[in-house]
Amino acid sequence: MNKNFWNALGVCLWLSLPATSLMASNVLCNPGFESDGLGDSQNLVGWVAYGGNTYSETGPAAHSGTNYFKVFQAFTGSVNYSGIYQDYISGPGASYTADGWAETLATDQLAGQNVAWIEVTFRDVNANVLALYRSSQITTNAILAGAFPASTWTDMFVTNQYDLNTYAFITNTAALIAPPGTYFVRYQIVFQGDAANSGGSVYFDDLNLNFTGTAPYGNWNIVWDDEFNGTNIDTNTWTYDLGAGGWGNNELEYYTSRTNNAYVSGGLLHIVAQQESYGGQSFTSARMKTQGLVSWLYGRFEWRVSLPAGTGFWPALWFLGTNITTVSWPGCGEMDVTENNGGSPNFVQGSLHSGSDETAIYNFPPGGSVTNFHTYVLDWSTNSFIWYVDGHLYEMQTNWSSSLGLPYPGPFNQPSFMVMNLAVGGNYVGNPTVAQINTNGGFPGEMQVDYVRVYNATAPLKIRLTNTNNSLLISWPSNVVGHLQAQFNSNSAGLGTNWSDLAQPSNPVSVKPTNNRAFYRLESP
């Protein structure tokens, strides 16, 4: 929290950051492996495994619960690496702590030159390492010295920072700080196997990567948003595609701009698919877009939404190049933040289409569904795309081609507009018949959008106070979405909650100093 005080003039100012569903104590998915099935398998929900021998196991050896992670070397006759990792969205300045419990059994004790540790790295948009932190190492010497006793669970804290080039120790610190350029943080288990095929395994359980301070996105701040808090859809932002014809996908709905199919209520945008005869079709829905009104070139795009489940539903948030009217699709490029086949509500998909097709699927942990509210994010930079669900990175694309023969990174180096729609039927959902959809669709189907936000790396989000011509000027970065609030009747008991928005203030805001106390805060969004 950034603070500036002008107490002598009775004015206090500070920043209020946006609430976000991504702020949590432990950001790891399945940190104790309890989301895995029982038994001995490589079903490591939420984790990416690499190397030779990585297993989710069940038994009394677990530190807590029933499951734990077991890793040992690949036995390749050369130095090799095995383990698991998980990536989480971040930004410069975000702060974390990390630890995890580890054990090597006396009956299968780490041997030879094998080494194991926990590692946290901060990475840029191309996954290059910007900062490296590790725990102490599990070695045969550490076991013999009693620093890591066999058959004993030991809590290993990630506190050692290393030089990226020499791997020399730099300092010991509990706070792991994301450096400039950070896009995500990686938590990783590493087992380095020696060339002598030495034996021994290590167990890990109850892993932690705790967000401890500063905004999760650091200096990524909101530069455009629609929170859908009013009573009407903003026509300065949104327009509609109208009609039927399949839209190139053999869709079965008729898109309208009626409030039957799209409206704002209760702080949500509702895009509704109806089962009704209209315009020669059996279904209606809405396809909203910012074409001709708002467009973007690069940024972090965040969408919090609940999607419908049912045969035939095809909800999506996506982007098309603003030049689509001159070069057509796919020459204009298409970026899919997320889409889903309503008949399979346990996964979503993120894709690029430009002449080549790049895509990946995110499977929700057991019990997860698109019908719950989730936060979907796409990072779009000059030569990379990264997709996240609830902060968990599941896809990165750095290579694609253009149907127009444009040099890389074309066509994704030009402005694009946003599209939100709920299709019914079509190729993506397997072309179910009208009869199948009528029987299993579950109408009406609703896409409920909490907000859409666009972030860019900006100057630090803070408010400034300057004295000009016997007035105080309150200012903040001009490209950051925020609204100034004031409170004039607080007392020594505290500020309370009696804040009120200033009516459409300019930036900067001129305030006349008085002997009375006044409190101001900038809230984003």
Short mmCIF file of N, CA and C in Angstrom, two decimals, residues 80-170:
data_model
loop_
_atom_site.label_atom_id
_atom_site.label_comp_id
_atom_site.label_asym_id
_atom_site.label_seq_id
_atom_site.Cartn_x
_atom_site.Cartn_y
_atom_site.Cartn_z
N ASN A 80 21.08 -36.29 -14.73
CA ASN A 80 19.73 -36.12 -15.24
C ASN A 80 18.86 -35.44 -14.18
N TYR A 81 17.71 -34.93 -14.62
CA TYR A 81 16.84 -34.16 -13.73
C TYR A 81 15.41 -34.68 -13.84
N SER A 82 14.78 -34.86 -12.68
CA SER A 82 13.38 -35.28 -12.61
C SER A 82 12.68 -34.42 -11.56
N GLY A 83 11.36 -34.28 -11.72
CA GLY A 83 10.62 -33.52 -10.73
C GLY A 83 9.27 -33.05 -11.27
N ILE A 84 8.73 -32.05 -10.62
CA ILE A 84 7.47 -31.45 -11.02
C ILE A 84 7.57 -29.94 -10.84
N TYR A 85 6.70 -29.22 -11.55
CA TYR A 85 6.66 -27.77 -11.34
C TYR A 85 5.25 -27.26 -11.58
N GLN A 86 5.02 -26.04 -11.11
CA GLN A 86 3.74 -25.38 -11.27
C GLN A 86 4.00 -23.89 -11.41
N ASP A 87 3.33 -23.24 -12.38
CA ASP A 87 3.53 -21.82 -12.66
C ASP A 87 2.30 -21.02 -12.24
N TYR A 88 2.56 -19.82 -11.70
CA TYR A 88 1.47 -18.97 -11.22
C TYR A 88 1.71 -17.54 -11.68
N ILE A 89 0.64 -16.88 -12.09
CA ILE A 89 0.72 -15.51 -12.60
C ILE A 89 1.31 -14.57 -11.55
N SER A 90 2.11 -13.60 -11.98
CA SER A 90 2.71 -12.66 -11.04
C SER A 90 3.01 -11.36 -11.77
N GLY A 91 3.74 -10.50 -11.09
CA GLY A 91 4.17 -9.23 -11.65
C GLY A 91 5.31 -8.68 -10.84
N PRO A 92 6.05 -7.70 -11.36
CA PRO A 92 7.18 -7.13 -10.64
C PRO A 92 6.78 -6.60 -9.26
N GLY A 93 7.59 -6.91 -8.27
CA GLY A 93 7.36 -6.39 -6.92
C GLY A 93 6.52 -7.29 -6.05
N ALA A 94 5.83 -8.28 -6.61
CA ALA A 94 5.05 -9.21 -5.79
C ALA A 94 5.99 -10.01 -4.89
N SER A 95 5.55 -10.33 -3.68
CA SER A 95 6.40 -10.97 -2.68
C SER A 95 5.80 -12.30 -2.25
N TYR A 96 6.67 -13.29 -2.05
CA TYR A 96 6.25 -14.64 -1.69
C TYR A 96 7.19 -15.23 -0.63
N THR A 97 6.68 -16.23 0.08
CA THR A 97 7.53 -17.15 0.84
C THR A 97 7.24 -18.55 0.33
N ALA A 98 8.17 -19.47 0.52
CA ALA A 98 7.99 -20.82 -0.01
C ALA A 98 8.66 -21.84 0.89
N ASP A 99 8.04 -23.00 1.01
CA ASP A 99 8.63 -24.12 1.72
C ASP A 99 7.93 -25.40 1.28
N GLY A 100 8.37 -26.53 1.84
CA GLY A 100 7.75 -27.82 1.57
C GLY A 100 8.40 -28.87 2.45
N TRP A 101 7.66 -29.94 2.71
CA TRP A 101 8.16 -31.01 3.56
C TRP A 101 8.77 -32.11 2.70
N ALA A 102 9.92 -32.64 3.14
CA ALA A 102 10.64 -33.66 2.38
C ALA A 102 11.15 -34.75 3.31
N GLU A 103 11.32 -35.95 2.75
CA GLU A 103 11.80 -37.09 3.54
C GLU A 103 12.49 -38.09 2.61
N THR A 104 13.57 -38.71 3.08
CA THR A 104 14.16 -39.87 2.41
C THR A 104 14.19 -41.01 3.43
N LEU A 105 13.65 -42.14 3.06
CA LEU A 105 13.56 -43.27 4.00
C LEU A 105 14.91 -43.95 4.18
N ALA A 106 15.16 -44.43 5.40
CA ALA A 106 16.39 -45.17 5.67
C ALA A 106 16.47 -46.42 4.81
N THR A 107 15.31 -46.97 4.44
CA THR A 107 15.27 -48.18 3.61
C THR A 107 15.44 -47.88 2.13
N ASP A 108 15.39 -46.62 1.73
CA ASP A 108 15.60 -46.21 0.34
C ASP A 108 16.28 -44.86 0.32
N GLN A 109 17.40 -44.79 1.04
CA GLN A 109 18.05 -43.52 1.33
C GLN A 109 18.79 -42.97 0.12
N LEU A 110 18.70 -41.66 -0.03
CA LEU A 110 19.43 -40.98 -1.10
C LEU A 110 20.90 -41.38 -1.06
N ALA A 111 21.47 -41.73 -2.21
CA ALA A 111 22.83 -42.25 -2.25
C ALA A 111 23.67 -41.54 -3.30
N GLY A 112 24.98 -41.81 -3.25
CA GLY A 112 25.90 -41.29 -4.25
C GLY A 112 25.92 -39.78 -4.31
N GLN A 113 25.96 -39.27 -5.53
CA GLN A 113 25.98 -37.82 -5.75
C GLN A 113 24.59 -37.28 -6.10
N ASN A 114 23.56 -38.05 -5.84
CA ASN A 114 22.20 -37.56 -6.06
C ASN A 114 21.90 -36.37 -5.15
N VAL A 115 21.14 -35.42 -5.64
CA VAL A 115 20.81 -34.20 -4.89
C VAL A 115 19.35 -33.85 -5.16
N ALA A 116 18.64 -33.36 -4.14
CA ALA A 116 17.26 -32.91 -4.32
C ALA A 116 17.06 -31.59 -3.59
N TRP A 117 16.15 -30.75 -4.12
CA TRP A 117 15.87 -29.47 -3.49
C TRP A 117 14.54 -28.92 -4.00
N ILE A 118 14.09 -27.83 -3.37
CA ILE A 118 12.92 -27.07 -3.82
C ILE A 118 13.43 -25.75 -4.40
N GLU A 119 12.81 -25.31 -5.49
CA GLU A 119 13.31 -24.14 -6.21
C GLU A 119 12.15 -23.22 -6.59
N VAL A 120 12.37 -21.92 -6.47
CA VAL A 120 11.41 -20.91 -6.94
C VAL A 120 12.14 -19.97 -7.89
N THR A 121 11.56 -19.80 -9.09
CA THR A 121 12.14 -18.88 -10.06
C THR A 121 11.08 -17.89 -10.54
N PHE A 122 11.51 -16.68 -10.81
CA PHE A 122 10.67 -15.67 -11.44
C PHE A 122 11.06 -15.57 -12.90
N ARG A 123 10.06 -15.54 -13.80
CA ARG A 123 10.34 -15.68 -15.22
C ARG A 123 9.64 -14.60 -16.04
N ASP A 124 10.24 -14.30 -17.21
CA ASP A 124 9.66 -13.29 -18.09
C ASP A 124 8.66 -13.94 -19.04
N VAL A 125 8.18 -13.18 -20.02
CA VAL A 125 7.12 -13.64 -20.90
C VAL A 125 7.55 -14.81 -21.77
N ASN A 126 8.86 -15.01 -21.95
CA ASN A 126 9.37 -16.13 -22.72
C ASN A 126 9.92 -17.24 -21.83
N ALA A 127 9.59 -17.17 -20.54
CA ALA A 127 9.99 -18.18 -19.54
C ALA A 127 11.48 -18.11 -19.19
N ASN A 128 12.17 -17.05 -19.58
CA ASN A 128 13.56 -16.88 -19.16
C ASN A 128 13.61 -16.57 -17.66
N VAL A 129 14.57 -17.17 -16.95
CA VAL A 129 14.68 -16.99 -15.51
C VAL A 129 15.27 -15.62 -15.20
N LEU A 130 14.58 -14.88 -14.33
CA LEU A 130 15.04 -13.56 -13.91
C LEU A 130 15.62 -13.56 -12.51
N ALA A 131 15.16 -14.48 -11.66
CA ALA A 131 15.68 -14.59 -10.29
C ALA A 131 15.51 -16.03 -9.83
N LEU A 132 16.49 -16.52 -9.05
CA LEU A 132 16.53 -17.93 -8.65
C LEU A 132 16.69 -18.05 -7.14
N TYR A 133 15.77 -18.80 -6.50
CA TYR A 133 15.84 -19.08 -5.07
C TYR A 133 15.72 -20.59 -4.85
N ARG A 134 16.47 -21.11 -3.86
CA ARG A 134 16.42 -22.54 -3.58
C ARG A 134 16.41 -22.79 -2.08
N SER A 135 15.96 -23.99 -1.74
CA SER A 135 16.08 -24.46 -0.36
C SER A 135 17.49 -25.02 -0.15
N SER A 136 17.78 -25.46 1.06
CA SER A 136 19.00 -26.22 1.27
C SER A 136 18.90 -27.53 0.48
N GLN A 137 20.03 -28.16 0.20
CA GLN A 137 20.04 -29.35 -0.64
C GLN A 137 20.03 -30.62 0.21
N ILE A 138 19.30 -31.61 -0.28
CA ILE A 138 19.32 -32.94 0.34
C ILE A 138 20.42 -33.74 -0.33
N THR A 139 21.47 -34.06 0.41
CA THR A 139 22.61 -34.82 -0.10
C THR A 139 22.98 -35.90 0.90
N THR A 140 23.84 -36.81 0.48
CA THR A 140 24.31 -37.84 1.41
C THR A 140 25.06 -37.21 2.57
N ASN A 141 25.82 -36.14 2.32
CA ASN A 141 26.54 -35.46 3.40
C ASN A 141 25.57 -34.82 4.39
N ALA A 142 24.49 -34.20 3.87
CA ALA A 142 23.51 -33.58 4.76
C ALA A 142 22.82 -34.63 5.62
N ILE A 143 22.59 -35.81 5.07
CA ILE A 143 21.96 -36.89 5.83
C ILE A 143 22.91 -37.39 6.92
N LEU A 144 24.18 -37.61 6.56
CA LEU A 144 25.15 -38.09 7.54
C LEU A 144 25.40 -37.07 8.64
N ALA A 145 25.35 -35.80 8.31
CA ALA A 145 25.60 -34.75 9.30
C ALA A 145 24.39 -34.48 10.18
N GLY A 146 23.25 -35.08 9.85
CA GLY A 146 22.04 -34.86 10.65
C GLY A 146 21.26 -33.63 10.25
N ALA A 147 21.73 -32.90 9.23
CA ALA A 147 20.99 -31.73 8.77
C ALA A 147 19.69 -32.13 8.08
N PHE A 148 19.70 -33.34 7.54
CA PHE A 148 18.49 -33.89 6.92
C PHE A 148 18.41 -35.36 7.31
N PRO A 149 17.95 -35.67 8.51
CA PRO A 149 17.96 -37.06 8.99
C PRO A 149 17.03 -37.95 8.19
N ALA A 150 17.46 -39.18 7.94
CA ALA A 150 16.65 -40.13 7.19
C ALA A 150 15.40 -40.51 7.97
N SER A 151 14.36 -40.88 7.23
CA SER A 151 13.07 -41.32 7.80
C SER A 151 12.43 -40.27 8.70
N THR A 152 12.69 -39.01 8.40
CA THR A 152 12.12 -37.90 9.18
C THR A 152 11.65 -36.81 8.21
N TRP A 153 10.38 -36.42 8.35
CA TRP A 153 9.90 -35.32 7.53
C TRP A 153 10.55 -34.01 8.00
N THR A 154 11.12 -33.27 7.05
CA THR A 154 11.82 -32.02 7.35
C THR A 154 11.21 -30.89 6.53
N ASP A 155 10.92 -29.78 7.20
CA ASP A 155 10.36 -28.61 6.52
C ASP A 155 11.51 -27.84 5.87
N MET A 156 11.49 -27.75 4.55
CA MET A 156 12.56 -27.11 3.79
C MET A 156 12.08 -25.74 3.30
N PHE A 157 12.72 -24.69 3.79
CA PHE A 157 12.35 -23.32 3.43
C PHE A 157 13.20 -22.83 2.26
N VAL A 158 12.55 -22.17 1.32
CA VAL A 158 13.25 -21.63 0.16
C VAL A 158 13.72 -20.23 0.53
N THR A 159 15.00 -20.11 0.85
CA THR A 159 15.53 -18.84 1.36
C THR A 159 16.86 -18.44 0.73
N ASN A 160 17.44 -19.28 -0.12
CA ASN A 160 18.77 -19.01 -0.65
C ASN A 160 18.68 -18.47 -2.08
N GLN A 161 19.15 -17.25 -2.28
CA GLN A 161 19.17 -16.67 -3.62
C GLN A 161 20.51 -16.95 -4.28
N TYR A 162 20.45 -17.28 -5.60
CA TYR A 162 21.65 -17.66 -6.34
C TYR A 162 21.84 -16.77 -7.56
N ASP A 163 23.11 -16.62 -7.96
CA ASP A 163 23.45 -15.92 -9.19
C ASP A 163 23.01 -16.76 -10.39
N LEU A 164 22.37 -16.13 -11.38
CA LEU A 164 21.82 -16.88 -12.51
C LEU A 164 22.90 -17.44 -13.43
N ASN A 165 24.06 -16.83 -13.45
CA ASN A 165 25.12 -17.26 -14.36
C ASN A 165 26.08 -18.26 -13.73
N THR A 166 26.44 -18.02 -12.47
CA THR A 166 27.43 -18.87 -11.82
C THR A 166 26.82 -19.84 -10.83
N TYR A 167 25.56 -19.65 -10.48
CA TYR A 167 24.86 -20.42 -9.44
C TYR A 167 25.54 -20.30 -8.08
N ALA A 168 26.28 -19.21 -7.92
CA ALA A 168 26.90 -18.93 -6.62
C ALA A 168 25.87 -18.35 -5.67
N PHE A 169 25.97 -18.69 -4.40
CA PHE A 169 25.06 -18.17 -3.39
C PHE A 169 25.23 -16.65 -3.28
N ILE A 170 24.11 -15.92 -3.22
CA ILE A 170 24.15 -14.47 -3.09
C ILE A 170 23.78 -14.04 -1.68
#
